Coordinates of C-alpha atoms in Angstrom, one line a residue:
Chain M
M1 CA 91.9 48.9 28.9
R2 CA 93.6 51.8 29.2
A3 CA 92.2 54.7 26.4
E4 CA 96.2 55.3 25.3
V5 CA 96.0 51.5 23.8
L6 CA 92.9 52.7 21.7
K7 CA 94.7 56.0 20.2
G8 CA 94.7 55.6 16.3
H9 CA 91.6 52.4 16.8
L10 CA 88.8 54.9 17.9
D11 CA 87.4 55.7 14.9
G12 CA 87.6 52.3 13.1
L13 CA 85.9 50.9 16.7
L14 CA 83.0 53.8 16.1
L15 CA 82.4 52.9 12.4
A16 CA 82.3 49.2 13.1
A17 CA 79.4 49.7 15.9
L18 CA 77.5 51.4 13.2
E19 CA 77.6 49.3 10.5
D20 CA 74.8 47.1 11.2
G21 CA 72.5 50.5 11.5
P22 CA 72.0 54.2 13.2
R23 CA 72.8 54.3 16.7
H24 CA 72.7 57.4 18.9
G25 CA 76.1 58.7 20.8
Y26 CA 75.2 56.8 24.1
G27 CA 73.9 53.5 22.0
V28 CA 77.7 53.4 20.5
I29 CA 79.2 53.5 23.9
E30 CA 76.5 51.0 25.1
A31 CA 77.2 48.6 21.9
L32 CA 81.1 48.7 22.5
R33 CA 80.9 48.1 26.1
V34 CA 78.6 44.7 25.3
A35 CA 80.2 43.8 22.4
S36 CA 83.9 43.8 24.1
V37 CA 82.3 42.0 27.2
G38 CA 82.9 45.1 29.4
T39 CA 86.3 45.4 28.1
L40 CA 85.9 48.7 26.4
D41 CA 84.1 51.4 28.5
L42 CA 85.0 54.8 26.9
P43 CA 84.6 58.2 27.9
T44 CA 81.7 59.8 26.4
G45 CA 84.1 62.9 26.3
T46 CA 85.9 61.4 23.7
V47 CA 82.8 59.3 22.1
Y48 CA 80.6 62.2 21.4
P49 CA 83.3 64.6 20.1
A50 CA 84.4 61.8 17.9
L51 CA 81.6 61.0 16.4
H52 CA 80.7 64.6 15.4
R53 CA 84.4 64.4 13.8
L54 CA 83.4 61.6 11.7
E55 CA 80.4 63.7 10.6
R56 CA 82.7 66.5 9.6
A57 CA 85.3 64.1 7.8
G58 CA 82.4 62.8 6.0
L59 CA 82.0 59.4 7.3
V60 CA 78.8 59.6 9.3
R61 CA 75.8 61.5 9.1
S62 CA 73.5 62.9 11.8
M63 CA 69.8 62.9 12.1
W64 CA 67.3 64.1 14.7
S65 CA 64.2 62.5 16.1
E66 CA 62.0 62.6 19.1
K67 CA 62.3 59.8 21.4
S68 CA 60.7 60.1 25.1
G69 CA 60.0 63.9 24.5
R70 CA 63.5 64.0 23.9
R71 CA 65.6 65.2 20.9
R72 CA 67.8 62.3 20.2
R73 CA 70.7 62.3 17.4
S74 CA 71.6 59.2 15.9
Y75 CA 74.4 58.2 13.3
E76 CA 75.0 56.5 10.4
L77 CA 77.5 55.4 8.2
T78 CA 77.9 56.8 5.0
A79 CA 79.4 55.2 1.8
A80 CA 82.9 56.9 2.3
G81 CA 82.3 55.8 6.1
V82 CA 81.8 52.4 4.8
K83 CA 85.0 52.5 2.7
A84 CA 86.9 53.9 5.5
L85 CA 85.9 50.8 7.8
A86 CA 87.0 48.3 5.4
H87 CA 90.2 50.4 5.1
H88 CA 90.4 50.3 9.1
R89 CA 89.8 46.6 9.1
G90 CA 92.8 45.7 6.4
T91 CA 95.0 48.2 8.1
W92 CA 94.4 46.4 11.8
R93 CA 94.8 43.0 10.5
E94 CA 98.3 43.8 8.9
F95 CA 99.2 45.6 12.2
S96 CA 97.7 42.8 14.7
G97 CA 99.2 40.2 12.7
T98 CA 102.7 41.7 12.3
V99 CA 102.5 42.9 16.3
S100 CA 101.3 39.2 17.3
S101 CA 104.4 37.2 15.3
L102 CA 106.7 40.0 16.8
L103 CA 105.8 39.1 20.5
A104 CA 105.1 35.4 19.9
G105 CA 109.2 35.0 19.3
G106 CA 109.1 36.0 16.1
A107 CA 112.5 35.4 13.7
W108 CA 114.6 38.3 15.1
P109 CA 117.6 39.0 13.6
A110 CA 120.8 38.5 15.7
P111 CA 122.3 41.1 17.7
A112 CA 125.5 42.8 16.2
Chain F
M1 CA 58.8 45.1 34.4
A2 CA 59.3 45.2 38.4
S3 CA 62.4 43.3 39.6
P4 CA 61.8 40.4 41.8
G5 CA 61.6 41.7 45.5
V6 CA 60.6 44.9 44.6
T7 CA 56.9 46.1 45.4
G8 CA 54.7 49.1 44.4
P9 CA 54.9 51.6 41.7
I10 CA 57.9 51.0 39.5
P11 CA 60.2 54.1 40.0
T12 CA 60.7 56.6 37.0
L13 CA 63.1 59.2 36.4
A14 CA 60.5 61.9 35.9
A15 CA 58.4 61.0 39.0
D16 CA 61.6 61.4 41.2
P17 CA 62.4 65.3 41.7
A18 CA 65.8 64.1 43.3
A19 CA 67.2 62.2 40.3
R20 CA 66.2 65.0 38.1
R21 CA 67.9 67.5 40.0
I22 CA 71.1 65.5 39.8
L23 CA 70.7 65.1 35.8
L24 CA 69.8 68.9 35.7
R25 CA 73.2 69.9 37.4
W26 CA 75.2 68.1 35.6
L27 CA 73.8 69.6 32.4
D28 CA 73.9 73.0 33.7
E29 CA 77.5 72.8 34.7
F30 CA 77.9 71.3 31.0
T31 CA 76.3 73.6 29.6
A32 CA 78.0 76.5 31.5
T33 CA 81.2 75.5 30.3
L34 CA 81.0 74.5 27.0
F35 CA 82.8 76.6 24.5
G36 CA 81.0 78.5 21.4
G37 CA 78.0 80.1 20.7
H38 CA 74.1 79.5 21.9
R39 CA 73.7 77.5 18.4
D40 CA 76.7 75.1 19.1
R41 CA 76.1 74.4 22.5
A42 CA 72.3 74.1 22.2
A43 CA 72.3 70.9 19.8
I44 CA 75.6 69.4 21.9
V45 CA 73.8 69.8 25.2
S46 CA 70.1 68.5 23.7
E47 CA 72.2 65.3 22.2
L48 CA 74.0 65.0 26.0
S49 CA 70.9 65.2 27.8
D50 CA 69.2 62.3 25.6
G51 CA 72.4 60.3 26.5
L52 CA 72.4 61.2 30.3
H53 CA 68.8 60.2 30.4
T54 CA 69.1 57.2 28.4
A55 CA 72.0 56.0 30.7
A56 CA 70.1 56.6 34.0
E57 CA 67.0 55.0 32.3
R58 CA 69.2 51.8 31.2
R59 CA 70.4 51.5 34.7
L60 CA 66.7 51.7 36.6
A61 CA 65.2 49.0 34.2
G62 CA 68.4 47.0 35.1
G63 CA 66.4 46.8 38.6
G64 CA 67.9 47.2 42.1
L65 CA 68.3 51.1 41.9
T66 CA 66.0 53.9 43.1
A67 CA 65.8 56.6 40.5
E68 CA 68.3 58.9 42.7
E69 CA 70.8 56.3 42.4
A70 CA 70.3 55.7 39.0
A71 CA 70.8 59.1 38.4
R72 CA 73.9 59.1 40.1
A73 CA 75.3 56.4 38.4
A74 CA 74.3 57.8 34.9
V75 CA 76.3 61.2 36.3
A76 CA 79.4 59.4 37.3
E77 CA 79.6 57.1 33.9
F78 CA 79.4 60.6 32.1
G79 CA 82.2 62.0 34.3
P80 CA 83.0 65.6 35.3
P81 CA 81.1 67.9 33.0
R82 CA 83.8 69.9 33.0
L83 CA 86.0 67.2 31.3
A84 CA 83.1 65.8 29.2
A85 CA 82.4 70.0 27.8
A86 CA 86.4 70.2 26.9
G87 CA 85.9 67.1 24.9
F88 CA 84.0 69.3 22.2
L89 CA 86.3 72.3 22.0
G90 CA 87.7 71.1 18.5
E91 CA 84.7 70.3 17.3
I92 CA 83.1 73.6 17.9
V93 CA 86.0 75.9 16.8
A94 CA 86.3 74.1 13.7
G95 CA 82.2 74.2 13.4
Q96 CA 82.5 78.2 13.9
A97 CA 85.7 78.3 11.6
R98 CA 83.6 76.6 9.0
R99 CA 80.6 78.6 9.0
V100 CA 82.9 82.0 9.0
A101 CA 84.6 80.5 5.4
V102 CA 81.3 79.7 4.0
G103 CA 79.9 83.0 4.8
L104 CA 83.2 84.7 3.3
L105 CA 82.6 82.4 0.3
V106 CA 79.4 83.4 -0.1
C107 CA 79.6 87.2 0.2
G108 CA 83.2 87.1 -2.3
P109 CA 81.1 87.1 -5.5
V110 CA 78.7 89.7 -4.6
V111 CA 81.1 92.2 -3.5
G112 CA 83.5 91.2 -6.1
A113 CA 80.6 91.6 -9.1
A114 CA 79.6 94.9 -7.3
W115 CA 82.9 96.4 -7.7
L116 CA 83.2 95.1 -11.0
A117 CA 80.2 96.7 -11.8
T118 CA 81.6 100.1 -11.1
K119 CA 84.5 99.8 -13.9
G120 CA 85.4 103.6 -15.0
L121 CA 82.5 105.3 -13.2
L122 CA 84.1 107.7 -10.9
W123 CA 83.7 111.4 -12.0
P124 CA 85.7 112.9 -13.5
L125 CA 86.4 109.6 -15.3
R126 CA 89.5 107.5 -13.9
P127 CA 89.8 103.8 -13.2
A128 CA 87.9 102.8 -10.4
P129 CA 89.5 101.6 -7.6
L130 CA 89.3 97.7 -8.6
L131 CA 91.2 98.4 -11.6
T132 CA 94.1 100.6 -9.6
E133 CA 94.6 97.9 -7.1
L134 CA 94.3 94.9 -9.4
P135 CA 97.7 93.5 -8.7
L136 CA 97.1 93.5 -5.1
L137 CA 93.8 92.6 -5.3
V138 CA 94.2 89.3 -7.1
T139 CA 97.2 88.4 -4.5
V140 CA 94.7 88.7 -1.7
L141 CA 92.1 86.5 -3.5
A142 CA 94.8 84.0 -4.4
V143 CA 95.6 83.7 -0.6
A144 CA 91.9 84.1 0.9
V145 CA 90.4 81.8 -1.2
P146 CA 92.0 78.7 -1.1
A147 CA 92.2 79.4 2.7
A148 CA 88.3 80.0 2.7
I149 CA 88.3 76.7 0.7
L150 CA 90.6 74.4 3.2
A151 CA 88.7 76.0 6.3
V152 CA 85.2 74.7 5.1
A153 CA 87.0 71.2 3.8
A154 CA 88.9 70.8 6.7
G155 CA 87.2 67.8 8.4
R156 CA 87.1 65.8 5.0
V157 CA 90.8 66.7 4.3
G158 CA 91.6 65.4 7.6
R159 CA 90.6 61.8 5.9
W160 CA 93.6 62.1 4.1
M161 CA 96.1 64.4 5.7
A162 CA 97.5 63.2 9.3
I163 CA 98.8 66.6 9.9
T164 CA 95.3 68.1 10.3
G165 CA 94.0 68.5 13.7
P166 CA 90.9 71.1 14.8
A167 CA 93.2 74.1 14.6
L168 CA 93.8 73.6 10.6
A169 CA 89.9 74.9 10.2
P170 CA 90.5 78.1 12.5
N171 CA 93.7 78.9 11.2
A172 CA 92.7 78.6 7.4
A173 CA 89.2 80.7 8.2
L174 CA 91.5 83.4 9.9
V175 CA 93.6 83.5 7.0
A176 CA 90.5 84.3 4.5
A177 CA 88.6 86.7 6.9
L178 CA 92.1 88.8 7.0
G179 CA 92.7 88.4 3.7
C180 CA 89.2 90.0 2.9
V181 CA 89.9 92.6 5.6
A182 CA 92.9 93.3 3.5
G183 CA 91.2 93.3 0.0
D184 CA 87.9 95.5 1.2
A185 CA 90.2 98.1 3.1
T186 CA 92.8 98.4 -0.2
L187 CA 89.3 99.3 -2.2
L188 CA 87.6 101.4 0.1
G189 CA 91.1 103.2 0.9
A190 CA 91.6 103.8 -2.7
L191 CA 88.0 104.7 -3.2
G192 CA 88.6 107.6 0.0
Y193 CA 92.1 108.6 -1.8
A194 CA 90.1 109.3 -5.2
A195 CA 87.2 111.3 -3.5
L196 CA 89.8 113.7 -1.9
D197 CA 91.5 114.2 -5.2
G198 CA 88.1 115.4 -6.4
A199 CA 86.3 112.3 -7.8
T200 CA 82.5 111.7 -7.2
P201 CA 81.6 108.5 -6.6
T202 CA 78.5 107.1 -8.3
P203 CA 75.5 105.2 -7.0
T204 CA 76.8 102.3 -8.2
V205 CA 80.1 103.0 -6.8
W206 CA 78.3 103.6 -3.5
V207 CA 76.7 100.6 -3.4
A208 CA 80.2 98.4 -4.0
A209 CA 82.0 100.7 -1.4
A210 CA 78.8 99.8 1.0
L211 CA 78.7 96.1 0.4
S212 CA 82.7 96.3 0.9
A213 CA 82.1 97.9 4.3
L214 CA 79.8 95.3 5.7
R215 CA 81.9 92.5 4.2
L216 CA 85.3 94.1 5.9
G217 CA 82.9 94.2 9.3
A218 CA 81.7 90.8 8.8
A219 CA 85.2 89.7 8.3
V220 CA 86.8 91.2 11.3
V221 CA 84.2 89.6 13.4
G222 CA 84.9 86.4 11.6
A223 CA 88.5 87.1 12.7
R224 CA 88.3 87.8 16.1
R225 CA 85.9 84.7 16.3
C226 CA 88.7 82.1 14.8
A227 CA 91.4 84.3 16.8
A228 CA 89.6 83.2 20.0
G229 CA 88.9 79.3 19.1
R230 CA 92.5 79.0 18.1
A231 CA 93.7 80.5 21.5
A232 CA 91.1 78.3 23.3
L233 CA 92.5 75.3 21.8
R234 CA 96.2 76.2 23.0

């Protein structure tokens, strides 16, 4: 799937990937790839900075741990992030429903 | 767990110098290209290093690849290090701007209190610089303080305002820093003028002047950092 198709929906996807519990950055990329059966293969140069932006916006928080002798940064949703995810879901349902209806040959007004 | 058909010891990244070199080469180029000071870069490099090694380990665990092949596949997945580093530019610049703004907000009340304590303490008695330049200083504060608060809160403001982008924080912090430069330069200039006119600053005035001079220097450094960040974003 081309990256430009995801514009505007990346934040919602990242928040959804964190809904079940904390993940580190590469874990988020893997989760999206597996859950979408390979359709969403987001570049690391997009996902990691987006997670930092979501943290700056207060929607996720990060914590450091040690794993296999390496420092690992994991992210989890904040209360504001849970609300934002619900908002993204509502917006997407409305948007996708409308676009699906129009693309399926909805009731277009007669041409002038 | 060994894959079917694979005999001998299970390959590991740590045991393969070629695999380690491939990963380190990517990380070295990524680090060299990353914008920002040591602190900003160190945390990001640690995070990406863990991700890159995890990607290689996953491929190795999947079987069928040597450690070197797994490292090459991980590096290919992460893409050109320069592109990956460029993705962080906005966040690094915003983080730097936020720290500049926090510093200004923290030292503002300290410098302000020091000047308030100088009220009427020039000799022969005459209004201290704080009082003579009050209208200008109030104007500067009315601009600098909201700008600093906006720079600190830029990330959260972005949840509601579609017009925000990575440039909001450095722009706001730059305005705040320049406001502090203008305010401190005004106070120090007024003090200098009074001293030339025969007034003798008391120790309290010298303390306030020293704090203003320190903040002026820090605000200039902060302003240059924010300006460099803005320039890098263009």
